[in-house]
């Protein structure tokens, strides 16, 4: 069986990336072909390398906000890996519409809120401030608009009276590690039916 090839982009520790890598074994229809970062020091790159996955980094900082030129470099190792699917997993750079268009319909992102609520940053603090009873995470298809695009899965957690943003973030992150692999497996089989976990 020929596997779908998955490239994963990250900026930080890469716990979601590890959950995705660990899921892609046995009869899973996909395998990782590349883990990439905008930061050569990102902890996730080492974790991927230890697991035998090809890694690459393109530092965004020398480009001083010139997104198009940064992306022209970013796309070189990405295209060379010939991914069928691109997973953003804590990738903290906003991508231009031109970049996203090149992976239209095959780029996923995980966001730590129940979209369409709380696009952008500080999602856990915002859910607490709003007094929400439930919070969670979303995997969605990436489109040119930030944290938008068709929803492919959501997982919820109850907000507890003693919650702080950090406590809530930790509980949501555990759900992310279940949701993203579940969505990727289904997506790689060509099934976009949303998954709901509670
Ligand atoms: C996750 O909370 C993800 O939802 C957000 O960034 C965080 C990345 O964590 N986009 P990790 O690098 O996967 O541990």
mmCIF file of C-alpha atoms and ligand atoms in Angstrom:
data_model
loop_
_atom_site.group_PDB
_atom_site.id
_atom_site.type_symbol
_atom_site.label_atom_id
_atom_site.label_comp_id
_atom_site.label_asym_id
_atom_site.label_seq_id
_atom_site.Cartn_x
_atom_site.Cartn_y
_atom_site.Cartn_z
ATOM 1 C CA UNK A 1 0.000 0.000 0.000
ATOM 2 C CA UNK A 2 1.341 3.428 -0.852
ATOM 3 C CA UNK A 3 1.117 5.848 2.038
ATOM 4 C CA UNK A 4 0.056 9.478 1.890
ATOM 5 C CA UNK A 5 3.035 11.699 2.703
ATOM 6 C CA UNK A 6 2.600 14.187 5.540
ATOM 7 C CA UNK A 7 4.749 17.256 6.242
ATOM 8 C CA UNK A 8 4.392 18.849 9.679
ATOM 9 C CA UNK A 9 5.231 22.505 10.420
ATOM 10 C CA UNK A 10 5.877 23.663 13.982
ATOM 11 C CA UNK A 11 7.456 26.461 15.985
ATOM 12 C CA UNK A 12 7.755 25.029 19.486
ATOM 13 C CA UNK A 13 7.976 21.879 21.553
ATOM 14 C CA UNK A 14 6.046 19.797 19.081
ATOM 15 C CA UNK A 15 3.865 17.697 21.358
ATOM 16 C CA UNK A 16 1.148 17.619 18.691
ATOM 17 C CA UNK A 17 3.736 16.661 16.086
ATOM 18 C CA UNK A 18 4.871 13.749 18.293
ATOM 19 C CA UNK A 19 1.250 12.617 18.689
ATOM 20 C CA UNK A 20 0.869 12.683 14.896
ATOM 21 C CA UNK A 21 4.144 10.810 14.296
ATOM 22 C CA UNK A 22 3.297 8.175 16.888
ATOM 23 C CA UNK A 23 -0.072 7.607 15.248
ATOM 24 C CA UNK A 24 1.331 7.001 11.757
ATOM 25 C CA UNK A 25 2.233 3.333 12.116
ATOM 26 C CA UNK A 26 0.689 -0.004 11.172
ATOM 27 C CA UNK A 27 -2.350 0.277 8.925
ATOM 28 C CA UNK A 28 -2.427 4.081 9.101
ATOM 29 C CA UNK A 29 -2.774 5.421 5.549
ATOM 30 C CA UNK A 30 -0.071 8.098 5.991
ATOM 31 C CA UNK A 31 3.549 8.509 7.005
ATOM 32 C CA UNK A 32 5.584 11.627 7.841
ATOM 33 C CA UNK A 33 7.972 12.827 5.141
ATOM 34 C CA UNK A 34 9.252 16.035 6.776
ATOM 35 C CA UNK A 35 9.090 18.106 9.963
ATOM 36 C CA UNK A 36 9.866 21.793 9.410
ATOM 37 C CA UNK A 37 10.144 24.878 11.576
ATOM 38 C CA UNK A 38 10.643 28.618 11.300
ATOM 39 C CA UNK A 39 13.061 28.254 14.234
ATOM 40 C CA UNK A 40 16.110 25.977 14.064
ATOM 41 C CA UNK A 41 16.069 25.790 17.892
ATOM 42 C CA UNK A 42 12.471 24.561 18.111
ATOM 43 C CA UNK A 43 12.351 21.573 20.472
ATOM 44 C CA UNK A 44 10.096 19.712 18.068
ATOM 45 C CA UNK A 45 12.843 19.398 15.447
ATOM 46 C CA UNK A 46 15.043 17.333 17.766
ATOM 47 C CA UNK A 47 12.116 15.112 18.717
ATOM 48 C CA UNK A 48 11.422 14.465 15.039
ATOM 49 C CA UNK A 49 15.085 13.786 14.224
ATOM 50 C CA UNK A 50 15.327 11.284 17.103
ATOM 51 C CA UNK A 51 12.374 9.496 15.512
ATOM 52 C CA UNK A 52 14.216 9.284 12.206
ATOM 53 C CA UNK A 53 12.201 11.940 10.371
ATOM 54 C CA UNK A 54 13.869 14.390 7.967
ATOM 55 C CA UNK A 55 13.853 17.913 9.385
ATOM 56 C CA UNK A 56 14.390 21.406 7.975
ATOM 57 C CA UNK A 57 14.330 24.942 9.331
ATOM 58 C CA UNK A 58 13.955 28.351 7.689
ATOM 59 C CA UNK A 59 14.407 31.178 10.191
ATOM 60 C CA UNK A 60 11.798 33.862 9.545
ATOM 61 C CA UNK A 61 13.726 36.598 11.388
ATOM 62 C CA UNK A 62 16.197 37.666 8.661
ATOM 63 C CA UNK A 63 13.213 38.372 6.407
ATOM 64 C CA UNK A 64 12.053 41.135 8.764
ATOM 65 C CA UNK A 65 8.345 40.733 8.107
ATOM 66 C CA UNK A 66 8.665 40.126 4.361
ATOM 67 C CA UNK A 67 6.338 37.136 4.383
ATOM 68 C CA UNK A 68 6.456 36.468 0.659
ATOM 69 C CA UNK A 69 10.259 36.150 0.574
ATOM 70 C CA UNK A 70 10.268 34.027 3.741
ATOM 71 C CA UNK A 71 7.684 31.721 2.234
ATOM 72 C CA UNK A 72 9.664 31.461 -1.007
ATOM 73 C CA UNK A 73 12.418 29.836 1.090
ATOM 74 C CA UNK A 74 10.051 27.852 3.300
ATOM 75 C CA UNK A 75 8.433 26.211 0.337
ATOM 76 C CA UNK A 76 11.660 24.821 -1.132
ATOM 77 C CA UNK A 77 12.256 21.957 1.346
ATOM 78 C CA UNK A 78 8.511 21.518 1.632
ATOM 79 C CA UNK A 79 8.013 20.968 -2.099
ATOM 80 C CA UNK A 80 11.126 18.783 -2.239
ATOM 81 C CA UNK A 81 9.457 16.421 0.266
ATOM 82 C CA UNK A 82 6.391 16.170 -2.033
ATOM 83 C CA UNK A 83 3.774 16.027 0.734
ATOM 84 C CA UNK A 84 0.195 15.003 0.020
ATOM 85 C CA UNK A 85 -0.920 16.621 3.288
ATOM 86 C CA UNK A 86 0.585 19.491 5.314
ATOM 87 C CA UNK A 87 -0.189 19.673 9.040
ATOM 88 C CA UNK A 88 0.391 22.900 10.946
ATOM 89 C CA UNK A 89 1.055 21.903 14.549
ATOM 90 C CA UNK A 90 1.829 24.963 16.625
ATOM 91 C CA UNK A 91 3.300 26.801 13.627
ATOM 92 C CA UNK A 92 3.275 30.402 14.807
ATOM 93 C CA UNK A 93 3.681 32.303 11.540
ATOM 94 C CA UNK A 94 0.726 33.657 9.614
ATOM 95 C CA UNK A 95 0.856 32.294 6.053
ATOM 96 C CA UNK A 96 -0.116 34.363 3.028
ATOM 97 C CA UNK A 97 -3.007 33.455 0.787
ATOM 98 C CA UNK A 98 -0.539 32.675 -2.017
ATOM 99 C CA UNK A 99 1.210 30.087 0.138
ATOM 100 C CA UNK A 100 -2.000 28.539 1.414
ATOM 101 C CA UNK A 101 -3.404 28.292 -2.115
ATOM 102 C CA UNK A 102 -0.577 25.961 -3.099
ATOM 103 C CA UNK A 103 -1.825 23.437 -0.531
ATOM 104 C CA UNK A 104 -5.523 24.145 -0.844
ATOM 105 C CA UNK A 105 -7.676 21.323 0.439
ATOM 106 C CA UNK A 106 -4.728 19.439 1.923
ATOM 107 C CA UNK A 107 -3.415 21.693 4.703
ATOM 108 C CA UNK A 108 -4.687 21.230 8.272
ATOM 109 C CA UNK A 109 -4.226 23.253 11.462
ATOM 110 C CA UNK A 110 -4.979 22.678 15.124
ATOM 111 C CA UNK A 111 -6.232 25.647 17.102
ATOM 112 C CA UNK A 112 -6.771 25.696 20.881
ATOM 113 C CA UNK A 113 -10.377 26.893 20.965
ATOM 114 C CA UNK A 114 -13.795 25.805 19.840
ATOM 115 C CA UNK A 115 -13.791 27.726 16.561
ATOM 116 C CA UNK A 116 -15.331 29.977 15.439
ATOM 117 C CA UNK A 117 -14.784 31.290 18.989
ATOM 118 C CA UNK A 118 -11.422 32.828 19.868
ATOM 119 C CA UNK A 119 -9.403 32.995 16.682
ATOM 120 C CA UNK A 120 -5.852 34.208 17.258
ATOM 121 C CA UNK A 121 -3.923 34.151 20.524
ATOM 122 C CA UNK A 122 -4.631 33.825 24.283
ATOM 123 C CA UNK A 123 -7.596 31.566 23.676
ATOM 124 C CA UNK A 124 -7.637 29.984 27.155
ATOM 125 C CA UNK A 125 -7.626 33.316 29.000
ATOM 126 C CA UNK A 126 -10.354 34.603 26.687
ATOM 127 C CA UNK A 127 -12.569 31.567 27.340
ATOM 128 C CA UNK A 128 -12.119 32.052 31.098
ATOM 129 C CA UNK A 129 -12.816 35.780 30.907
ATOM 130 C CA UNK A 130 -16.007 35.078 28.984
ATOM 131 C CA UNK A 131 -17.160 32.651 31.681
ATOM 132 C CA UNK A 132 -17.550 29.804 29.167
ATOM 133 C CA UNK A 133 -18.695 26.467 30.571
ATOM 134 C CA UNK A 134 -16.895 24.574 27.795
ATOM 135 C CA UNK A 135 -13.677 25.102 25.910
ATOM 136 C CA UNK A 136 -11.585 22.909 23.657
ATOM 137 C CA UNK A 137 -9.715 22.606 20.391
ATOM 138 C CA UNK A 138 -10.433 22.447 16.687
ATOM 139 C CA UNK A 139 -8.743 20.885 13.674
ATOM 140 C CA UNK A 140 -9.663 22.708 10.503
ATOM 141 C CA UNK A 141 -8.667 22.975 6.902
ATOM 142 C CA UNK A 142 -6.424 25.987 6.334
ATOM 143 C CA UNK A 143 -7.732 28.756 4.118
ATOM 144 C CA UNK A 144 -6.366 32.251 3.512
ATOM 145 C CA UNK A 145 -8.292 33.657 6.510
ATOM 146 C CA UNK A 146 -6.660 33.113 9.931
ATOM 147 C CA UNK A 147 -8.043 30.189 11.989
ATOM 148 C CA UNK A 148 -10.882 29.803 9.530
ATOM 149 C CA UNK A 149 -11.747 27.109 7.031
ATOM 150 C CA UNK A 150 -13.922 24.016 7.218
ATOM 151 C CA UNK A 151 -13.935 22.327 10.620
ATOM 152 C CA UNK A 152 -12.746 18.710 10.545
ATOM 153 C CA UNK A 153 -12.956 17.953 14.249
ATOM 154 C CA UNK A 154 -13.464 19.403 17.713
ATOM 155 C CA UNK A 155 -12.827 18.160 21.241
ATOM 156 C CA UNK A 156 -14.341 19.785 24.302
ATOM 157 C CA UNK A 157 -13.365 20.072 27.945
ATOM 158 C CA UNK A 158 -15.421 21.388 30.836
ATOM 159 C CA UNK A 159 -14.167 24.645 32.329
ATOM 160 C CA UNK A 160 -13.648 24.138 36.081
ATOM 161 C CA UNK A 161 -14.124 26.773 38.807
ATOM 162 C CA UNK A 162 -10.434 26.571 39.799
ATOM 163 C CA UNK A 163 -9.132 26.872 36.225
ATOM 164 C CA UNK A 164 -6.346 29.227 35.254
ATOM 165 C CA UNK A 165 -5.250 29.739 31.631
ATOM 166 C CA UNK A 166 -2.345 27.319 32.219
ATOM 167 C CA UNK A 167 -4.478 24.600 33.809
ATOM 168 C CA UNK A 168 -7.042 24.900 31.057
ATOM 169 C CA UNK A 169 -4.346 24.893 28.357
ATOM 170 C CA UNK A 170 -2.872 21.673 29.756
ATOM 171 C CA UNK A 171 -6.246 19.895 29.687
ATOM 172 C CA UNK A 172 -6.989 21.144 26.180
ATOM 173 C CA UNK A 173 -3.532 20.051 24.982
ATOM 174 C CA UNK A 174 -4.260 16.463 26.076
ATOM 175 C CA UNK A 175 -7.367 16.573 23.912
ATOM 176 C CA UNK A 176 -5.366 18.006 21.011
ATOM 177 C CA UNK A 177 -3.162 14.920 21.151
ATOM 178 C CA UNK A 178 -6.231 12.722 20.665
ATOM 179 C CA UNK A 179 -8.095 14.885 18.179
ATOM 180 C CA UNK A 180 -5.362 15.695 15.658
ATOM 181 C CA UNK A 181 -4.297 12.070 15.035
ATOM 182 C CA UNK A 182 -7.947 10.999 14.765
ATOM 183 C CA UNK A 183 -8.672 13.707 12.189
ATOM 184 C CA UNK A 184 -5.483 13.077 10.217
ATOM 185 C CA UNK A 185 -6.203 9.347 9.927
ATOM 186 C CA UNK A 186 -9.695 10.031 8.634
ATOM 187 C CA UNK A 187 -8.549 12.860 6.335
ATOM 188 C CA UNK A 188 -5.793 10.667 4.839
ATOM 189 C CA UNK A 189 -8.501 8.141 3.957
ATOM 190 C CA UNK A 190 -10.303 10.904 2.062
ATOM 191 C CA UNK A 191 -13.024 11.336 4.704
ATOM 192 C CA UNK A 192 -13.750 14.886 5.859
ATOM 193 C CA UNK A 193 -16.672 14.063 8.133
ATOM 194 C CA UNK A 194 -16.049 16.116 11.290
ATOM 195 C CA UNK A 195 -14.998 14.202 14.420
ATOM 196 C CA UNK A 196 -16.449 15.315 17.757
ATOM 197 C CA UNK A 197 -14.689 14.222 20.963
ATOM 198 C CA UNK A 198 -15.736 15.097 24.478
HETATM 199 C C1 LIG B 1 -1.001 23.935 20.712
HETATM 200 O O1 LIG B 1 -1.786 24.389 21.780
HETATM 201 C C2 LIG B 1 -1.695 24.269 19.435
HETATM 202 O O2 LIG B 1 -3.074 24.186 19.510
HETATM 203 C C3 LIG B 1 -1.270 25.682 19.221
HETATM 204 O O3 LIG B 1 0.081 25.724 19.644
HETATM 205 C C4 LIG B 1 0.297 24.720 20.606
HETATM 206 C C5 LIG B 1 1.438 23.880 20.125
HETATM 207 O O4 LIG B 1 1.887 22.974 21.087
HETATM 208 N N1 LIG B 1 -1.515 26.085 17.873
HETATM 209 P P1 LIG B 1 2.932 21.841 20.674
HETATM 210 O O5 LIG B 1 4.148 22.520 20.047
HETATM 211 O O6 LIG B 1 2.249 20.900 19.746
HETATM 212 O O7 LIG B 1 3.310 21.186 21.978
#
